[in-house]
Coordinates of C-alpha atoms (C1' of nucleotides) in Angstrom, one line a residue:
Chain B
M1 CA 5.5 21.5 38.0
K2 CA 7.1 22.8 34.9
L3 CA 6.7 21.5 31.4
L4 CA 8.6 22.2 28.2
L5 CA 6.9 21.5 24.9
V6 CA 9.0 21.1 21.8
E7 CA 7.0 21.0 18.6
D8 CA 7.3 22.9 15.4
D9 CA 3.8 22.4 14.0
P10 CA 1.5 25.0 15.5
L11 CA -1.6 22.8 14.9
H12 CA -0.1 19.9 16.9
L13 CA 1.2 22.3 19.5
S14 CA -2.2 23.7 20.3
Y15 CA -3.6 20.2 20.5
L16 CA -0.8 19.3 22.9
R17 CA -1.5 22.3 25.1
E18 CA -5.1 21.4 25.3
Q19 CA -4.5 17.8 26.3
I20 CA -2.0 18.8 28.9
G21 CA -4.3 21.3 30.4
G22 CA -6.8 18.5 30.8
A23 CA -4.5 15.7 31.9
L24 CA -2.0 17.4 34.0
P25 CA -3.7 20.1 36.2
E26 CA -0.7 20.0 38.5
C27 CA 1.3 21.6 35.8
D28 CA 1.5 25.3 36.4
E29 CA 4.2 26.5 34.0
V30 CA 4.5 25.7 30.3
F31 CA 7.4 26.7 28.1
E32 CA 7.5 26.2 24.4
A33 CA 10.2 25.7 21.8
A34 CA 9.9 25.1 18.0
N35 CA 13.2 23.3 17.4
G36 CA 16.0 21.4 19.0
Q37 CA 18.2 24.5 19.5
D38 CA 15.7 26.4 21.5
A39 CA 14.7 23.3 23.4
E40 CA 18.3 22.8 24.7
A41 CA 18.6 26.4 25.7
L42 CA 15.2 26.4 27.5
A43 CA 16.1 23.1 29.2
R44 CA 19.2 24.7 30.6
R45 CA 17.3 27.7 31.9
H46 CA 14.7 25.5 33.6
P47 CA 16.5 22.4 34.9
A48 CA 13.5 21.0 36.7
A49 CA 11.2 20.9 33.7
D50 CA 9.8 17.8 32.2
I51 CA 9.7 17.6 28.4
V52 CA 7.3 16.6 25.7
M53 CA 9.1 16.6 22.4
D54 CA 8.5 15.9 18.7
L55 CA 11.0 14.0 16.7
Q56 CA 11.9 15.3 13.2
M57 CA 11.8 19.1 13.3
A58 CA 13.5 21.5 11.0
G59 CA 17.1 22.2 12.1
R60 CA 18.1 20.2 15.1
T61 CA 16.2 16.9 15.5
G62 CA 14.4 15.9 18.6
I63 CA 16.8 13.0 19.0
E64 CA 19.8 15.3 18.9
A65 CA 18.3 17.7 21.4
A66 CA 17.4 14.8 23.7
R67 CA 21.0 13.5 23.6
T68 CA 22.5 16.8 24.7
I69 CA 19.8 17.4 27.3
W70 CA 20.3 13.9 28.8
R71 CA 24.0 14.3 28.7
E72 CA 23.7 17.4 30.9
R73 CA 20.9 16.0 33.1
P74 CA 20.4 12.3 32.8
L75 CA 17.2 12.1 34.9
T76 CA 15.2 14.5 32.8
R77 CA 11.9 12.9 31.9
I78 CA 11.1 13.1 28.2
L79 CA 8.0 12.0 26.3
F80 CA 8.6 11.6 22.6
W81 CA 5.5 12.3 20.6
S82 CA 6.1 11.4 17.0
N83 CA 4.3 10.6 13.8
Y84 CA 6.3 7.5 12.9
S85 CA 7.2 4.2 14.4
D86 CA 10.2 3.7 12.1
E87 CA 13.0 1.5 13.4
A88 CA 15.4 4.3 12.5
Y89 CA 13.9 6.5 15.2
V90 CA 13.4 3.8 17.8
R91 CA 17.0 2.6 17.4
G92 CA 18.2 6.2 17.7
I93 CA 16.4 6.7 21.0
S94 CA 17.1 3.5 22.7
R95 CA 20.7 4.2 22.0
I96 CA 20.8 7.5 23.9
V97 CA 18.4 6.9 26.8
P98 CA 20.4 6.9 30.1
M99 CA 19.7 4.2 32.6
G100 CA 17.2 5.1 35.2
A101 CA 15.6 7.8 33.1
A102 CA 11.8 7.8 32.7
Y103 CA 10.7 8.3 29.2
G104 CA 7.9 7.6 26.8
Y105 CA 7.2 7.2 23.1
V106 CA 3.6 7.9 21.9
L107 CA 2.5 8.1 18.3
K108 CA 0.6 11.1 17.2
S109 CA -2.1 8.8 15.8
A110 CA -2.8 7.5 19.3
S111 CA -6.1 8.3 21.0
E112 CA -6.4 11.1 23.5
E113 CA -6.7 8.6 26.2
R114 CA -3.4 7.0 25.4
L115 CA -1.7 10.4 25.4
R116 CA -3.2 11.4 28.7
L117 CA -2.2 8.1 30.3
A118 CA 1.3 8.5 29.1
L119 CA 1.6 12.1 30.4
R120 CA 0.4 11.0 33.9
G121 CA 2.4 7.8 33.9
I122 CA 5.7 9.4 33.0
F123 CA 5.6 12.7 34.8
L124 CA 3.7 11.8 37.9
Q125 CA 4.4 8.1 38.4
N126 CA 7.9 8.1 36.9
Q127 CA 7.2 5.1 34.7
C128 CA 8.2 4.3 31.1
V129 CA 5.2 4.4 28.7
I130 CA 5.8 3.1 25.2
D131 CA 3.1 2.5 22.7
N132 CA 3.2 -1.1 21.8
E133 CA 3.5 -0.5 18.0
V134 CA 6.8 0.9 19.0
R135 CA 7.5 -1.6 21.7
G136 CA 7.2 -4.4 19.1
L137 CA 10.0 -2.8 17.1
Q138 CA 12.1 -2.3 20.1
Q139 CA 12.2 -6.0 21.1
R140 CA 12.5 -7.2 17.6
S141 CA 15.5 -4.9 17.0
L142 CA 17.3 -5.9 20.2
G143 CA 16.2 -9.5 20.1
Q144 CA 17.2 -12.2 17.7
S145 CA 14.9 -12.9 14.8
G146 CA 15.2 -10.5 11.9
G147 CA 17.0 -8.1 14.2
F148 CA 20.1 -6.3 13.2
T149 CA 23.3 -6.1 15.1
E150 CA 24.6 -2.7 15.8
S151 CA 27.5 -3.2 13.4
E152 CA 25.3 -4.7 10.7
Y153 CA 23.1 -1.6 11.0
E154 CA 26.1 0.6 10.6
V155 CA 27.2 -1.2 7.5
L156 CA 23.6 -1.0 6.2
V157 CA 23.6 2.8 6.7
D158 CA 27.0 3.0 4.9
I159 CA 25.9 1.3 1.8
A160 CA 22.7 3.4 1.8
L161 CA 24.9 6.4 1.9
G162 CA 26.7 5.1 -1.2
L163 CA 30.1 4.1 0.2
T164 CA 32.2 1.4 -1.5
D165 CA 33.1 -1.8 0.3
R166 CA 36.6 -0.5 0.7
A167 CA 35.5 2.8 2.2
I168 CA 33.3 1.0 4.7
A169 CA 36.1 -1.2 5.7
E170 CA 38.3 1.8 6.3
R171 CA 35.6 3.7 8.2
R172 CA 34.6 0.8 10.5
G173 CA 38.0 -0.6 11.0
L174 CA 37.3 -3.9 9.2
S175 CA 38.9 -5.9 6.4
L176 CA 37.4 -5.7 3.0
R177 CA 36.3 -9.3 3.3
S178 CA 34.6 -8.8 6.6
V179 CA 32.5 -6.0 5.1
Q180 CA 31.4 -8.3 2.4
N181 CA 30.5 -10.9 4.9
R182 CA 28.4 -8.5 6.7
L183 CA 26.8 -7.5 3.5
H184 CA 25.9 -11.1 2.9
Q185 CA 24.3 -11.3 6.4
I186 CA 22.3 -8.2 5.6
Y187 CA 21.1 -9.6 2.3
D188 CA 20.1 -12.7 4.2
K189 CA 18.1 -10.9 6.8
L190 CA 16.5 -8.7 4.3
E191 CA 15.6 -11.7 2.2
V192 CA 17.2 -10.2 -0.8
S193 CA 18.1 -13.5 -2.4
R194 CA 18.3 -14.2 -6.0
P195 CA 14.9 -15.6 -6.9
E196 CA 16.2 -16.8 -10.3
A197 CA 16.9 -20.4 -11.0
A198 CA 20.6 -21.2 -11.6
G199 CA 21.7 -20.1 -15.1
E200 CA 19.2 -17.3 -15.2
E201 CA 20.4 -13.8 -15.5
P202 CA 20.0 -11.9 -12.2
V203 CA 17.4 -9.2 -12.1
L204 CA 18.5 -7.5 -8.9
N205 CA 21.5 -5.5 -7.8
L206 CA 21.8 -6.8 -4.3
R207 CA 23.4 -3.7 -2.9
A208 CA 20.8 -1.3 -4.2
R209 CA 18.0 -3.8 -3.5
A210 CA 19.0 -4.1 0.1
V211 CA 18.7 -0.3 0.6
S212 CA 15.3 -0.4 -1.1
V213 CA 13.8 -3.0 1.2
A214 CA 15.4 -1.5 4.2
I215 CA 13.5 1.7 3.4
L216 CA 10.3 -0.1 2.6
R217 CA 10.6 -1.9 6.0
K218 CA 11.3 1.4 7.7
L219 CA 14.7 0.3 8.9
L220 CA 15.9 3.5 7.3
N221 CA 14.2 6.8 6.6
H222 CA 14.9 10.2 5.4
G223 CA 15.8 11.6 8.8
A224 CA 18.2 8.8 9.6
L225 CA 19.9 9.3 6.2
E226 CA 20.3 13.0 6.9
R227 CA 22.0 12.3 10.2
A228 CA 24.2 9.7 8.8
E229 CA 25.1 12.0 5.9
A230 CA 26.2 14.6 8.3
E231 CA 28.4 12.2 10.2
L232 CA 29.8 11.0 6.9
R233 CA 30.9 14.5 5.9
G234 CA 32.7 14.8 9.2
W235 CA 34.5 11.6 8.7
L236 CA 35.4 12.4 5.1
A237 CA 36.8 15.8 6.2
G238 CA 39.0 14.3 8.9
R239 CA 40.2 11.6 6.5
T240 CA 41.4 13.6 3.6
R241 CA 43.2 15.9 6.0
H242 CA 44.9 12.6 6.8
Chain S
M1 CA -22.5 23.0 -2.4
K2 CA -21.2 19.6 -1.4
L3 CA -17.7 18.9 -0.1
L4 CA -15.9 15.6 0.4
L5 CA -13.1 15.5 3.0
V6 CA -10.5 12.7 2.7
E7 CA -8.1 12.5 5.6
D8 CA -7.2 9.7 8.0
D9 CA -5.8 11.7 10.9
P10 CA -8.7 12.7 13.2
L11 CA -6.8 15.7 14.5
H12 CA -6.2 17.1 11.0
L13 CA -9.7 16.3 10.0
S14 CA -11.3 18.3 12.8
Y15 CA -9.0 21.3 12.0
L16 CA -10.1 21.0 8.4
R17 CA -13.8 20.9 9.3
E18 CA -13.3 24.0 11.4
Q19 CA -11.5 26.0 8.7
I20 CA -14.1 25.0 6.1
G21 CA -16.9 26.1 8.3
G22 CA -15.3 29.5 8.6
A23 CA -14.1 29.9 5.0
L24 CA -16.9 28.4 3.0
P25 CA -20.2 29.2 4.5
E26 CA -21.8 28.4 1.1
C27 CA -21.0 24.7 1.8
D28 CA -24.0 23.0 3.2
E29 CA -23.1 19.3 3.0
V30 CA -19.9 17.7 4.2
F31 CA -19.0 14.0 3.6
E32 CA -15.9 12.4 5.0
A33 CA -13.7 9.5 4.1
A34 CA -10.6 8.2 5.9
N35 CA -8.9 6.5 2.9
G36 CA -8.7 6.3 -0.9
Q37 CA -11.2 3.4 -1.2
D38 CA -14.0 5.2 0.7
A39 CA -13.2 8.4 -1.1
E40 CA -13.7 6.8 -4.5
A41 CA -17.0 5.3 -3.4
L42 CA -18.3 8.5 -1.9
A43 CA -17.2 10.5 -5.0
R44 CA -19.3 8.1 -7.1
R45 CA -22.4 8.6 -4.9
H46 CA -22.0 12.4 -4.9
P47 CA -20.9 13.4 -8.4
A48 CA -21.2 17.1 -7.7
A49 CA -19.0 17.2 -4.7
D50 CA -15.7 19.1 -4.5
I51 CA -12.9 17.3 -2.7
V52 CA -10.2 18.1 -0.2
M53 CA -7.8 15.3 0.1
D54 CA -4.7 14.2 2.0
L55 CA -1.9 12.4 0.2
Q56 CA -0.3 9.5 2.0
M57 CA -3.0 7.6 3.8
A58 CA -3.0 4.0 4.8
G59 CA -4.3 1.7 2.1
R60 CA -5.0 3.6 -1.1
T61 CA -3.1 6.7 -1.6
G62 CA -4.6 10.1 -2.3
I63 CA -2.8 10.2 -5.6
E64 CA -4.4 6.8 -6.6
A65 CA -7.8 7.9 -5.5
A66 CA -7.5 11.2 -7.4
R67 CA -6.5 9.3 -10.6
T68 CA -9.6 7.1 -10.6
I69 CA -11.9 10.0 -9.6
W70 CA -10.5 12.2 -12.4
R71 CA -10.7 9.4 -14.8
E72 CA -14.4 9.1 -14.2
R73 CA -15.1 12.8 -13.9
P74 CA -12.3 15.0 -15.2
L75 CA -13.6 18.3 -14.0
T76 CA -13.8 17.4 -10.3
R77 CA -12.1 20.1 -8.3
I78 CA -9.6 18.7 -5.8
L79 CA -7.5 20.4 -3.2
F80 CA -4.5 18.3 -2.1
W81 CA -3.6 19.1 1.5
S82 CA -0.4 17.4 2.4
N83 CA 2.5 17.4 4.8
Y84 CA 5.3 17.3 2.3
S85 CA 6.5 19.1 -0.8
D86 CA 8.5 16.1 -2.1
E87 CA 9.2 16.0 -5.8
A88 CA 7.9 12.5 -5.8
Y89 CA 4.4 13.7 -4.9
V90 CA 4.4 16.7 -7.1
R91 CA 5.5 14.7 -10.1
G92 CA 2.8 12.1 -9.3
I93 CA 0.1 14.7 -9.3
S94 CA 1.1 16.8 -12.3
R95 CA 1.1 13.5 -14.2
I96 CA -2.5 12.8 -13.6
V97 CA -4.3 16.2 -13.5
P98 CA -6.6 16.4 -16.5
M99 CA -6.5 19.6 -18.6
G100 CA -9.0 22.1 -17.5
A101 CA -9.4 20.8 -14.0
A102 CA -9.1 23.2 -11.2
Y103 CA -7.0 21.9 -8.4
G104 CA -4.7 23.0 -5.6
Y105 CA -1.8 21.9 -3.5
V106 CA -1.3 23.5 -0.1
L107 CA 1.0 22.3 2.7
K108 CA -0.3 21.4 6.1
S109 CA 2.2 23.8 7.5
A110 CA 0.6 26.7 5.7
S111 CA -1.1 29.4 7.6
E112 CA -4.9 29.4 8.1
E113 CA -5.1 32.3 5.8
R114 CA -3.4 30.4 3.0
L115 CA -5.7 27.5 3.4
R116 CA -8.8 29.7 3.4
L117 CA -7.7 31.5 0.3
A118 CA -7.1 28.2 -1.5
L119 CA -10.5 26.9 -0.5
R120 CA -12.3 29.9 -1.9
G121 CA -10.1 30.2 -4.9
I122 CA -10.5 26.7 -6.1
F123 CA -14.1 25.9 -5.2
L124 CA -15.7 29.3 -5.8
Q125 CA -13.5 31.0 -8.4
N126 CA -12.4 27.8 -10.2
Q127 CA -8.7 28.8 -10.1
C128 CA -5.6 26.7 -9.5
V129 CA -4.0 27.5 -6.2
I130 CA -0.6 26.1 -5.5
D131 CA 1.7 27.0 -2.6
N132 CA 4.9 28.4 -4.0
E133 CA 7.2 26.0 -2.1
V134 CA 5.5 23.4 -4.3
R135 CA 5.3 25.6 -7.3
G136 CA 9.1 26.0 -7.3
L137 CA 9.5 22.2 -7.5
Q138 CA 7.0 22.0 -10.3
Q139 CA 8.8 24.4 -12.6
R140 CA 12.1 23.0 -11.8
S141 CA 11.0 19.5 -12.5
L142 CA 9.4 20.4 -15.8
G143 CA 12.0 23.0 -16.8
Q144 CA 15.6 22.4 -17.7
S145 CA 18.1 23.1 -15.0
G146 CA 18.5 20.2 -12.5
G147 CA 15.3 18.8 -13.8
F148 CA 14.7 15.2 -14.6
T149 CA 13.3 13.8 -17.8
E150 CA 10.4 11.4 -17.4
S151 CA 12.6 8.6 -18.6
E152 CA 15.5 9.6 -16.5
Y153 CA 13.2 9.6 -13.5
E154 CA 12.0 6.1 -14.4
V155 CA 15.5 4.8 -14.5
L156 CA 16.2 6.5 -11.2
V157 CA 13.3 4.7 -9.7
D158 CA 14.4 1.4 -11.1
I159 CA 17.9 1.6 -9.6
A160 CA 16.4 2.6 -6.3
L161 CA 14.3 -0.5 -6.5
G162 CA 17.5 -2.5 -7.0
L163 CA 17.2 -3.6 -10.6
T164 CA 20.3 -4.4 -12.6
D165 CA 21.2 -2.5 -15.7
R166 CA 20.1 -5.4 -17.8
A167 CA 16.7 -5.7 -16.1
I168 CA 16.1 -2.0 -16.5
A169 CA 16.9 -2.3 -20.2
E170 CA 14.5 -5.1 -20.6
R171 CA 11.8 -3.3 -18.6
R172 CA 12.0 0.0 -20.4
G173 CA 12.8 -1.3 -23.8
L174 CA 16.3 0.1 -24.1
S175 CA 19.6 -1.3 -24.9
L176 CA 22.0 -2.0 -22.0
R177 CA 24.3 0.8 -23.1
S178 CA 21.5 3.3 -23.2
V179 CA 20.6 2.5 -19.7
Q180 CA 24.2 3.1 -18.6
N181 CA 24.2 6.4 -20.5
R182 CA 21.0 7.5 -18.6
L183 CA 22.7 6.5 -15.4
H184 CA 25.6 8.7 -16.3
Q185 CA 23.2 11.6 -16.9
I186 CA 21.6 10.9 -13.6
Y187 CA 24.9 10.9 -11.8
D188 CA 25.7 14.2 -13.4
K189 CA 22.5 15.9 -12.4
L190 CA 22.8 14.6 -8.9
E191 CA 26.4 15.8 -8.8
V192 CA 27.5 12.4 -7.8
S193 CA 30.9 12.7 -9.3
R194 CA 34.1 11.1 -8.1
P195 CA 35.8 13.8 -6.0
E196 CA 39.0 11.9 -5.9
A197 CA 42.0 12.9 -7.8
A198 CA 43.1 10.4 -10.5
G199 CA 44.8 7.4 -9.1
E200 CA 43.0 7.7 -5.8
E201 CA 40.7 4.9 -4.7
P202 CA 37.0 5.8 -5.1
V203 CA 35.0 6.2 -1.9
L204 CA 31.6 6.1 -3.4
N205 CA 29.5 3.5 -5.2
L206 CA 27.8 5.7 -7.7
R207 CA 24.7 3.7 -8.1
A208 CA 24.0 3.5 -4.4
R209 CA 25.1 7.1 -3.9
A210 CA 22.7 8.4 -6.5
V211 CA 19.8 6.8 -4.6
S212 CA 21.0 8.3 -1.4
V213 CA 21.2 11.8 -2.8
A214 CA 17.9 11.4 -4.6
I215 CA 16.2 10.6 -1.2
L216 CA 18.0 13.4 0.6
R217 CA 16.8 15.8 -2.1
K218 CA 13.3 14.4 -1.9
L219 CA 13.2 13.2 -5.4
L220 CA 12.2 9.9 -3.9
N221 CA 10.4 9.1 -0.8
H222 CA 8.9 6.1 1.0
G223 CA 5.5 6.4 -0.6
A224 CA 7.0 6.7 -4.1
L225 CA 9.1 3.6 -3.5
E226 CA 6.1 1.6 -2.3
R227 CA 4.1 2.5 -5.4
A228 CA 7.0 1.7 -7.7
E229 CA 7.6 -1.6 -5.8
A230 CA 4.0 -2.6 -6.5
E231 CA 4.4 -1.9 -10.2
L232 CA 7.6 -3.8 -10.2
R233 CA 5.9 -6.9 -8.8
G234 CA 3.3 -6.7 -11.5
W235 CA 6.0 -6.5 -14.1
L236 CA 8.0 -9.4 -12.7
A237 CA 4.9 -11.6 -12.6
G238 CA 4.0 -10.9 -16.2
R239 CA 7.6 -11.5 -17.2
T240 CA 8.4 -14.8 -15.7
R241 CA 5.1 -16.1 -17.1
H242 CA 6.7 -15.0 -20.3
Chain A
dA1 C1' 21.6 17.8 -49.7
dC2 C1' 24.7 19.0 -46.5
dG3 C1' 26.6 19.7 -41.9
dG4 C1' 25.6 20.0 -36.8
dC5 C1' 23.7 18.2 -32.6
dG6 C1' 21.8 15.0 -29.5
dT7 C1' 20.5 10.2 -28.7
dT8 C1' 21.2 5.3 -29.2
dT9 C1' 24.0 1.4 -29.8
dG10 C1' 28.3 -1.8 -29.8
dC11 C1' 33.0 -2.9 -28.2
dG12 C1' 36.5 -3.2 -24.9
dG13 C1' 39.1 -2.6 -20.7
dG14 C1' 39.6 -1.7 -15.9
dA15 C1' 37.6 -1.6 -11.4
dT16 C1' 34.2 -3.2 -8.2
dC17 C1' 31.2 -6.5 -6.4
dA18 C1' 29.3 -11.3 -5.0
dC19 C1' 30.7 -15.4 -3.2
dG20 C1' 32.8 -20.1 -2.5
dC21 C1' 36.8 -22.1 -0.3
dA22 C1' 40.3 -22.4 3.1
dG23 C1' 43.0 -21.0 6.9
dC24 C1' 43.4 -18.5 11.5
dC25 C1' 41.9 -17.0 16.0
dG26 C1' 39.3 -16.9 20.3
dC27 C1' 35.9 -19.1 23.3
dA28 C1' 33.0 -22.1 25.1
dG29 C1' 31.8 -27.3 26.7
dT30 C1' 33.0 -32.3 27.4
Chain W
dA1 C1' 44.1 -30.6 25.5
dC2 C1' 40.7 -31.6 22.2
dT3 C1' 36.7 -30.4 19.7
dG4 C1' 33.2 -27.7 17.7
dC5 C1' 31.3 -23.2 16.7
dG6 C1' 31.4 -18.6 15.1
dG7 C1' 33.7 -14.6 13.5
dC8 C1' 37.6 -12.5 10.7
dT9 C1' 40.7 -12.7 6.9
dG10 C1' 43.1 -13.7 2.2
dC11 C1' 42.7 -15.6 -2.5
dG12 C1' 40.5 -16.5 -6.8
dT13 C1' 36.7 -16.6 -10.1
dG14 C1' 32.9 -14.9 -12.6
dA15 C1' 29.5 -11.4 -13.2
dT16 C1' 28.4 -6.7 -13.0
dC17 C1' 29.3 -2.0 -13.3
dC18 C1' 31.6 2.5 -15.0
dC19 C1' 33.2 4.7 -18.8
dG20 C1' 35.9 6.2 -23.1
dC21 C1' 35.8 5.6 -28.0
dA22 C1' 33.5 5.3 -32.3
dA23 C1' 29.8 4.5 -35.5
dA24 C1' 24.8 4.9 -36.8
dC25 C1' 20.4 7.2 -36.6
dG26 C1' 16.8 11.0 -36.4
dC27 C1' 15.9 15.9 -36.3
dC28 C1' 16.5 20.8 -37.4
dG29 C1' 17.9 25.0 -39.8
dT30 C1' 20.8 27.6 -43.4

DNA sequence: ACGGCGTTTGCGGGATCACGCAGCCGCAGT
DNA sequence: ACTGCGGCTGCGTGATCCCGCAAACGCCGT
């Protein structure tokens, strides 16, 4: 049994090695990568390897690496081992996991026991193991209450990037008015209402406020913004070339 | 020699204990706290203790704990040991460090050697030891180029929170026009110009774009927003009571 | 005192944004 | 076919925002 560890923090990496040694004695080969690039290359050289991977690393993200790896080999088993349970990450992952693939999501703050169970569950029993802090997010984001539609989320990201209504309309193939309607829905779900009584002067700029609470509620985070920013640059380039 | 360790991640805590055992054999008593509250209480019970502290912890932040500790005992030596080198944290610290206090700031990604040198430098030699990734930020933020005035930074935070120009003016005691001028300076320094030729339709909402860039450049982060949000609530309460 | 420089403030216009209203379309259920 | 519901769209209004212009104020150096 081969294992590929992708983690850029040496401290966490050594902890991981230790836990794996204890929990998975049937693992006889361990490879290591410190970023998404190397991870993809190593995964290609060792097609049978299971993967334990950190999200947010310098250079190529864990999510990006997972996407290309899964595209080439959809049944690869991947355990994501991350610091955060932000919706931005959970949403990113649940969008790229192929059907039938066994995967897991364990927080770094989890106990040793939880990590060991996840390792054995995924790689030996082929089950999906997801910490329930994360699981909560997952249902909420796919379910109804307080959850965001995929297209609402896209618009939310666009205003966070600083696009105008018109630019969003063009980018997403909507009319100007539809974009504004979506904004209204977003303001609703984020409870960014105007607390002032009628006749009072407004205190909040809804657009900016929405971004603020989205960040506070961890719908958005630094990594998600970086990815979106990169996509935006691509779109802008292809657009001015017209 | 007494030492107080403030760190909520057990993994990092055990690493810290180990490094201290190796680097500071003259340390004979070690106390531990997992959040800002306990840290303040423990610091009061052991007034002679030096402190190694994580920033961002659940509940009371390291910055907040440091502020109250330094207020009670300005010469306490504190080594901040943090994941990030965001300007938001650096700015927060350099605002509260009392003159004459020895303190340090090392990143968790630093080598063991760097951590050991910092421990000995601060607690035995009474010097300030600051990783130069952080040091770079510090000069840039206090210096001229690309740096932000304290008042510009305040306004930046306010728009990130979602306040209107008028509300910012009221809160900071400025005229509406002055706020807008500050916004213009901020847009300048963030290089959030309008790249379009004259007559073209604008693609960016400057206000929202500025927040986005500020986050991407790590001038703002989640923790800073949370703190600012709390202050904002306080201000709003005292204002409607009028 | 006299200019020079930066900051603050008011005024005004043009563009954008927030949003109610109304019409259009597709899609279920009776 | 009729009806109701939800999403998309255009129009119009009022508030906000962006910014150029100009006047007032403090501060510094010759």
